[in-house]
Short mmCIF file of C-alpha atoms in Angstrom, two decimals:
data_model
loop_
_atom_site.label_atom_id
_atom_site.label_comp_id
_atom_site.label_asym_id
_atom_site.label_seq_id
_atom_site.Cartn_x
_atom_site.Cartn_y
_atom_site.Cartn_z
CA MET A 14 -0.01 0.07 -0.10
CA ILE A 15 1.19 3.41 -0.82
CA LEU A 16 -0.03 6.67 0.85
CA THR A 17 -0.29 9.99 -0.83
CA VAL A 18 -0.91 13.28 1.05
CA THR A 19 -2.75 16.10 -0.52
CA LEU A 20 -3.07 18.76 1.99
CA ASN A 21 -4.74 20.96 -0.56
CA THR A 22 -7.20 18.75 -2.41
CA ALA A 23 -9.40 20.23 -5.26
CA LEU A 24 -12.08 19.49 -7.66
CA ASP A 25 -10.29 19.88 -11.01
CA ILE A 26 -12.67 21.19 -13.62
CA THR A 27 -11.45 21.08 -17.42
CA TYR A 28 -13.37 23.15 -20.09
CA ARG A 29 -12.59 22.72 -23.58
CA VAL A 30 -13.08 25.65 -26.06
CA ARG A 31 -12.39 26.05 -29.73
CA GLU A 32 -10.24 29.08 -29.28
CA LEU A 33 -9.45 30.95 -26.06
CA ARG A 34 -9.86 34.70 -26.59
CA PRO A 35 -9.51 37.63 -23.80
CA HIS A 36 -12.65 39.38 -23.12
CA GLY A 37 -14.40 37.06 -25.51
CA THR A 38 -17.62 34.81 -24.86
CA HIS A 39 -17.01 31.41 -25.39
CA ARG A 40 -18.89 28.13 -26.23
CA VAL A 41 -17.67 25.10 -24.24
CA SER A 42 -17.42 21.87 -26.19
CA GLU A 43 -16.63 19.58 -23.29
CA VAL A 44 -16.49 19.68 -19.32
CA THR A 45 -15.03 17.10 -17.13
CA GLU A 46 -14.60 17.06 -13.42
CA ARG A 47 -12.45 14.86 -11.23
CA PRO A 48 -10.67 14.65 -8.01
CA GLY A 49 -7.56 16.90 -8.07
CA GLY A 50 -4.34 18.24 -6.04
CA LYS A 51 -1.20 16.82 -6.80
CA GLY A 52 -1.35 13.62 -4.41
CA LEU A 53 -4.75 12.68 -5.78
CA ASN A 54 -3.50 12.82 -9.20
CA VAL A 55 -0.60 10.67 -8.20
CA ALA A 56 -2.78 8.16 -6.63
CA ARG A 57 -4.98 7.80 -9.78
CA VAL A 58 -2.16 6.94 -11.78
CA LEU A 59 -0.50 4.59 -9.24
CA ALA A 60 -4.04 2.84 -9.12
CA ALA A 61 -4.07 2.54 -12.82
CA LEU A 62 -0.75 0.70 -12.73
CA GLY A 63 -2.10 -1.73 -10.35
CA HIS A 64 -1.03 -0.34 -7.12
CA GLU A 65 -3.19 -0.11 -3.93
CA VAL A 66 -3.33 3.53 -2.80
CA THR A 67 -4.67 5.30 0.42
CA VAL A 68 -5.08 9.24 0.07
CA THR A 69 -5.39 11.59 2.83
CA GLY A 70 -5.31 15.30 3.21
CA PHE A 71 -8.29 17.63 4.06
CA THR A 72 -11.86 17.86 2.50
CA GLY A 73 -14.86 20.04 3.24
CA GLY A 74 -18.14 21.48 1.90
CA ALA A 75 -20.01 20.39 -0.95
CA THR A 76 -16.96 20.47 -3.21
CA GLY A 77 -15.22 18.17 -0.77
CA ARG A 78 -18.31 15.88 -0.84
CA VAL A 79 -18.07 15.62 -4.61
CA VAL A 80 -14.58 14.76 -4.56
CA GLN A 81 -15.00 11.91 -2.01
CA GLU A 82 -18.09 10.67 -4.08
CA GLN A 83 -15.91 10.38 -7.25
CA LEU A 84 -12.90 8.83 -5.12
CA ALA A 85 -15.26 6.24 -4.00
CA ALA A 86 -15.77 5.22 -7.63
CA THR A 87 -12.03 4.97 -8.36
CA PRO A 88 -10.91 1.23 -8.26
CA GLY A 89 -7.58 0.72 -6.00
CA VAL A 90 -8.03 4.19 -4.15
CA LEU A 91 -9.01 4.21 -0.43
CA ASP A 92 -10.28 7.56 0.99
CA ALA A 93 -8.82 8.58 4.35
CA LEU A 94 -9.23 12.31 3.86
CA VAL A 95 -9.67 14.30 6.96
CA PRO A 96 -12.84 16.68 7.29
CA VAL A 97 -12.45 20.42 7.79
CA SER A 98 -14.92 23.12 8.30
CA GLY A 99 -13.86 24.95 5.29
CA ALA A 100 -14.66 24.17 1.82
CA THR A 101 -12.43 22.24 -0.69
CA ARG A 102 -11.06 24.41 -3.52
CA ARG A 103 -11.74 24.13 -7.33
CA THR A 104 -9.13 24.34 -9.93
CA THR A 105 -10.09 25.23 -13.59
CA ALA A 106 -8.29 24.36 -16.48
CA ILE A 107 -9.41 26.04 -19.98
CA VAL A 108 -8.05 24.22 -23.07
CA ASP A 109 -7.74 26.02 -26.33
CA GLU A 110 -8.29 23.25 -28.91
CA LEU A 111 -6.83 25.43 -31.76
CA THR A 112 -3.39 25.84 -30.03
CA GLY A 113 -3.41 23.02 -27.33
CA ASP A 114 -2.42 25.42 -24.82
CA THR A 115 -4.01 25.43 -21.10
CA THR A 116 -4.97 28.19 -19.03
CA GLN A 117 -5.19 27.50 -15.46
CA LEU A 118 -7.01 29.14 -12.42
CA ASN A 119 -6.35 27.84 -8.95
CA GLU A 120 -8.31 28.86 -5.78
CA PRO A 121 -6.36 29.01 -2.54
CA GLY A 122 -8.18 26.31 -0.41
CA PRO A 123 -9.82 26.33 2.85
CA THR A 124 -8.22 27.78 6.23
CA VAL A 125 -7.24 24.86 8.40
CA THR A 126 -7.57 25.49 12.25
CA PRO A 127 -4.84 24.45 14.82
CA ALA A 128 -7.33 21.76 15.93
CA GLU A 129 -7.83 20.59 12.28
CA TRP A 130 -4.09 20.31 11.81
CA THR A 131 -3.46 18.29 14.88
CA ALA A 132 -6.28 15.90 13.87
CA PHE A 133 -4.55 15.38 10.49
CA GLN A 134 -1.11 14.69 12.07
CA GLU A 135 -2.66 12.14 14.42
CA ALA A 136 -4.63 10.53 11.52
CA TYR A 137 -1.36 10.55 9.46
CA GLU A 138 0.74 8.89 11.81
CA GLY A 139 -1.90 6.06 12.34
CA LEU A 140 -2.14 5.59 8.53
CA LEU A 141 1.82 4.96 7.88
CA GLY A 142 1.66 1.48 9.45
CA GLY A 143 1.98 -0.99 6.78
CA MET A 144 2.67 1.63 3.93
CA SER A 145 5.59 0.75 1.55
CA ALA A 146 6.08 4.59 0.64
CA VAL A 147 4.45 7.89 1.22
CA ALA A 148 4.32 10.95 -1.19
CA LEU A 149 3.73 14.39 0.12
CA CYS A 150 2.63 16.65 -2.73
CA GLY A 151 1.61 20.16 -3.60
CA SER A 152 0.76 23.36 -1.94
CA LEU A 153 -0.36 24.04 1.53
CA PRO A 154 -3.72 25.43 2.46
CA PRO A 155 -4.05 28.68 4.61
CA GLY A 156 -3.38 28.02 8.12
CA VAL A 157 -1.04 24.95 7.83
CA PRO A 158 2.38 25.66 9.05
CA VAL A 159 5.11 26.50 6.55
CA GLY A 160 7.13 23.67 8.03
CA ALA A 161 4.30 21.06 7.80
CA TYR A 162 6.09 18.73 5.37
CA ALA A 163 9.33 18.83 7.36
CA GLY A 164 7.37 17.38 10.40
CA LEU A 165 5.51 14.88 8.15
CA ILE A 166 8.86 13.67 6.63
CA ARG A 167 10.23 13.23 10.18
CA THR A 168 7.20 11.15 11.26
CA ALA A 169 7.47 8.83 8.22
CA ARG A 170 11.12 8.41 8.54
CA ALA A 171 10.60 7.47 12.21
CA ALA A 172 8.02 4.82 11.12
CA GLY A 173 10.73 3.55 8.56
CA VAL A 174 8.51 4.60 5.50
CA PRO A 175 10.32 6.07 2.48
CA VAL A 176 8.95 9.45 1.65
CA LEU A 177 9.13 11.59 -1.62
CA LEU A 178 8.51 15.26 -1.36
CA ASP A 179 6.86 17.37 -4.20
CA THR A 180 6.28 20.82 -3.47
CA SER A 181 7.82 24.40 -3.72
CA GLY A 182 9.00 27.57 -1.92
CA GLU A 183 9.47 27.78 1.78
CA PRO A 184 7.63 24.34 2.39
CA LEU A 185 10.43 22.95 -0.07
CA ARG A 186 13.28 24.47 1.67
CA ARG A 187 12.20 23.39 5.07
CA GLY A 188 11.28 19.97 3.94
CA VAL A 189 14.58 19.10 2.36
CA ALA A 190 16.30 19.74 5.74
CA ALA A 191 14.20 17.01 6.94
CA ARG A 192 16.02 14.48 4.77
CA PRO A 193 13.43 13.05 2.39
CA ASP A 194 14.31 9.96 0.49
CA ILE A 195 13.34 11.55 -2.90
CA LEU A 196 12.88 15.13 -3.68
CA LYS A 197 11.20 15.86 -6.97
CA PRO A 198 11.39 19.67 -8.07
CA ASN A 199 11.34 21.28 -11.44
CA THR A 200 13.90 23.37 -12.59
CA ASP A 201 12.47 26.68 -11.45
CA GLU A 202 12.06 25.25 -7.98
CA LEU A 203 15.59 23.64 -7.80
CA ALA A 204 17.02 26.99 -8.72
CA GLU A 205 14.94 28.89 -5.95
CA LEU A 206 16.20 26.34 -3.37
CA THR A 207 19.81 26.26 -4.53
CA GLY A 208 20.50 29.57 -6.23
CA SER A 209 21.96 27.60 -9.14
CA HIS A 210 20.50 27.44 -12.73
CA ASP A 211 22.66 24.42 -13.73
CA PRO A 212 20.47 21.35 -13.12
CA LEU A 213 23.19 18.92 -12.46
CA ARG A 214 24.93 21.32 -9.96
CA ALA A 215 21.62 22.10 -8.40
CA THR A 216 20.65 18.43 -7.91
CA GLN A 217 23.97 17.77 -6.19
CA ASP A 218 23.44 20.82 -3.96
CA ALA A 219 19.95 19.61 -2.88
CA ARG A 220 21.50 16.45 -1.93
CA ARG A 221 23.92 18.16 0.28
CA ARG A 222 21.08 20.12 1.86
CA GLY A 223 19.50 16.87 3.17
CA ALA A 224 17.68 14.96 0.22
CA ARG A 225 18.98 11.38 -0.31
CA THR A 226 17.86 11.47 -3.96
CA VAL A 227 16.94 14.43 -6.31
CA VAL A 228 14.92 14.00 -9.17
CA ALA A 229 14.57 17.12 -11.32
CA SER A 230 12.02 17.58 -13.94
CA LEU A 231 13.53 19.49 -16.91
CA GLY A 232 10.22 19.86 -18.82
CA VAL A 233 10.53 18.53 -22.37
CA ARG A 234 14.11 17.37 -21.73
CA GLY A 235 12.87 14.59 -19.34
CA LEU A 236 14.23 13.98 -15.74
CA LEU A 237 17.57 14.32 -14.12
CA ALA A 238 18.42 12.07 -11.00
CA ALA A 239 21.12 12.38 -8.55
CA THR A 240 21.33 9.52 -6.26
CA PRO A 241 23.48 7.67 -3.86
CA GLU A 242 23.91 5.02 -6.74
CA GLY A 243 24.94 7.53 -9.43
CA THR A 244 23.44 10.08 -11.69
CA TRP A 245 21.16 9.48 -14.70
CA HIS A 246 19.21 11.50 -17.36
CA ALA A 247 16.11 10.27 -18.91
CA THR A 248 14.72 11.70 -22.01
CA PRO A 249 11.46 11.17 -24.10
CA PRO A 250 12.08 9.84 -27.60
CA ALA A 251 10.61 12.92 -29.30
CA ARG A 252 9.19 16.41 -28.32
CA ILE A 253 5.66 15.62 -26.94
CA HIS A 254 2.84 18.07 -27.72
CA GLY A 255 -0.39 18.31 -25.79
CA ASN A 256 -1.73 19.19 -22.62
CA PRO A 257 0.99 18.93 -19.68
CA THR A 258 -1.40 19.33 -16.75
CA GLY A 259 -0.52 16.51 -14.28
CA ALA A 260 2.50 15.35 -16.28
CA GLY A 261 4.56 15.91 -13.14
CA ASP A 262 2.43 14.09 -11.07
CA SER A 263 2.47 11.14 -13.37
CA ALA A 264 6.22 11.29 -13.14
CA VAL A 265 5.87 11.14 -9.38
CA ALA A 266 3.67 8.00 -9.64
CA GLY A 267 6.29 6.44 -11.89
CA LEU A 268 9.03 7.14 -9.31
CA LEU A 269 6.85 5.76 -6.41
CA SER A 270 5.88 2.66 -8.58
CA GLY A 271 9.68 2.00 -9.47
CA LEU A 272 10.49 2.24 -5.63
CA VAL A 273 8.01 -0.29 -4.40
CA ASP A 274 8.73 -2.46 -7.35
CA ARG A 275 12.43 -2.41 -6.48
CA LEU A 276 13.55 -1.32 -9.97
CA PRO A 277 17.04 -0.07 -10.60
CA TRP A 278 17.13 3.71 -11.00
CA PRO A 279 17.32 3.82 -14.93
CA ASP A 280 14.17 1.56 -15.11
CA ARG A 281 12.44 3.86 -12.66
CA LEU A 282 13.28 7.06 -14.37
CA ALA A 283 12.29 5.36 -17.74
CA ARG A 284 8.84 4.56 -16.14
CA ALA A 285 8.44 8.06 -14.78
CA VAL A 286 9.26 9.78 -18.14
CA ALA A 287 6.88 7.51 -20.19
CA LEU A 288 4.11 8.19 -17.91
CA SER A 289 4.61 11.73 -18.08
CA ALA A 290 4.67 12.04 -21.77
CA ALA A 291 1.67 9.74 -21.90
CA THR A 292 -0.21 12.32 -19.76
CA VAL A 293 0.73 15.08 -21.95
CA LEU A 294 -0.93 12.99 -24.90
CA ALA A 295 -4.09 12.25 -22.80
CA PRO A 296 -7.17 13.92 -23.89
CA VAL A 297 -8.28 14.65 -20.13
CA ALA A 298 -5.88 16.80 -18.16
CA GLY A 299 -4.09 14.67 -15.57
CA GLU A 300 -5.15 11.16 -17.16
CA PHE A 301 -2.46 9.30 -19.03
CA ASP A 302 -2.91 7.36 -22.46
CA ARG A 303 -2.01 3.76 -21.55
CA ALA A 304 -1.42 2.56 -25.27
CA ALA A 305 1.05 5.56 -25.58
CA TYR A 306 2.79 4.83 -22.32
CA GLU A 307 3.45 1.26 -23.20
CA GLU A 308 5.00 2.33 -26.60
CA LEU A 309 7.04 5.07 -25.20
CA LEU A 310 8.41 2.96 -22.23
CA GLY A 311 10.81 0.96 -24.47
CA ARG A 312 11.85 4.16 -26.36
CA VAL A 313 12.97 6.35 -23.36
CA ALA A 314 16.77 7.16 -23.65
CA VAL A 315 18.44 6.86 -20.17
CA THR A 316 22.23 7.68 -19.98
CA GLY A 317 24.39 8.28 -16.87
CA ASP A 318 27.32 6.92 -14.76
CA ALA A 319 26.80 4.71 -11.69
CA SER A 320 30.14 5.78 -10.42
CA ALA A 321 28.98 9.36 -10.53
CA ALA A 322 27.32 9.30 -7.09
#
């Protein structure tokens, strides 16, 4: 069982329009809704790969009820969300069918009270028993301490559960010092953390700051991993065009899946890159195209040096 934590859960709404024009009126050709927030996206992909997943975080209000109803209909995903008095946020993606571009509108999330945060920490600690890995993903809702992820990392490490951190800003800076097993930033987040715009130097610097392994997302150039066993770069076979929403979350799912399946790092990275690319190709934001994933998996190029740890 894998645990994913989404403190700022959401209901993701995707609108498709023929052409997005500022100040214009648009006819929507298609609307989709599904549970969202980075950890829920990761959980859905893991479940589709055949893993059993428990999801936790916060849920509240009418939007939260919709999220939980849809989670109940997702095979392989167990709902352990913690209730709050505020309302779960909504995120809106508007897909321009003419260009393929996506415009994203993200609400901030409910304000979490100190009592609700304490209730979550107790629930989280109780869930860790029997977990093979935990992923801490996404932004913090208002009211949650900025060092929240650092504390959750320490709790997971004390329970002997490997932990992956995927966040940004000050929560990332504090979280890396708590020594997560895997840190998964993008290049901007990594540069903000380390001050370096050279991905290789920045991943090595982030390891020195506490992360055991750093897997940096390089966008269309794939993933760069600095691990105790070596350094590898995995790239897709060609530039992939489509909707990138959720591609990073699919990469996290690939890394977690490879971790629990005990794959060597080159195979973990190939799985993560193939899943990410297949997500860009999917018609619905945050889903992945299984046929594309299976076809791409054997064509991901992985280069590296096991002696470069």
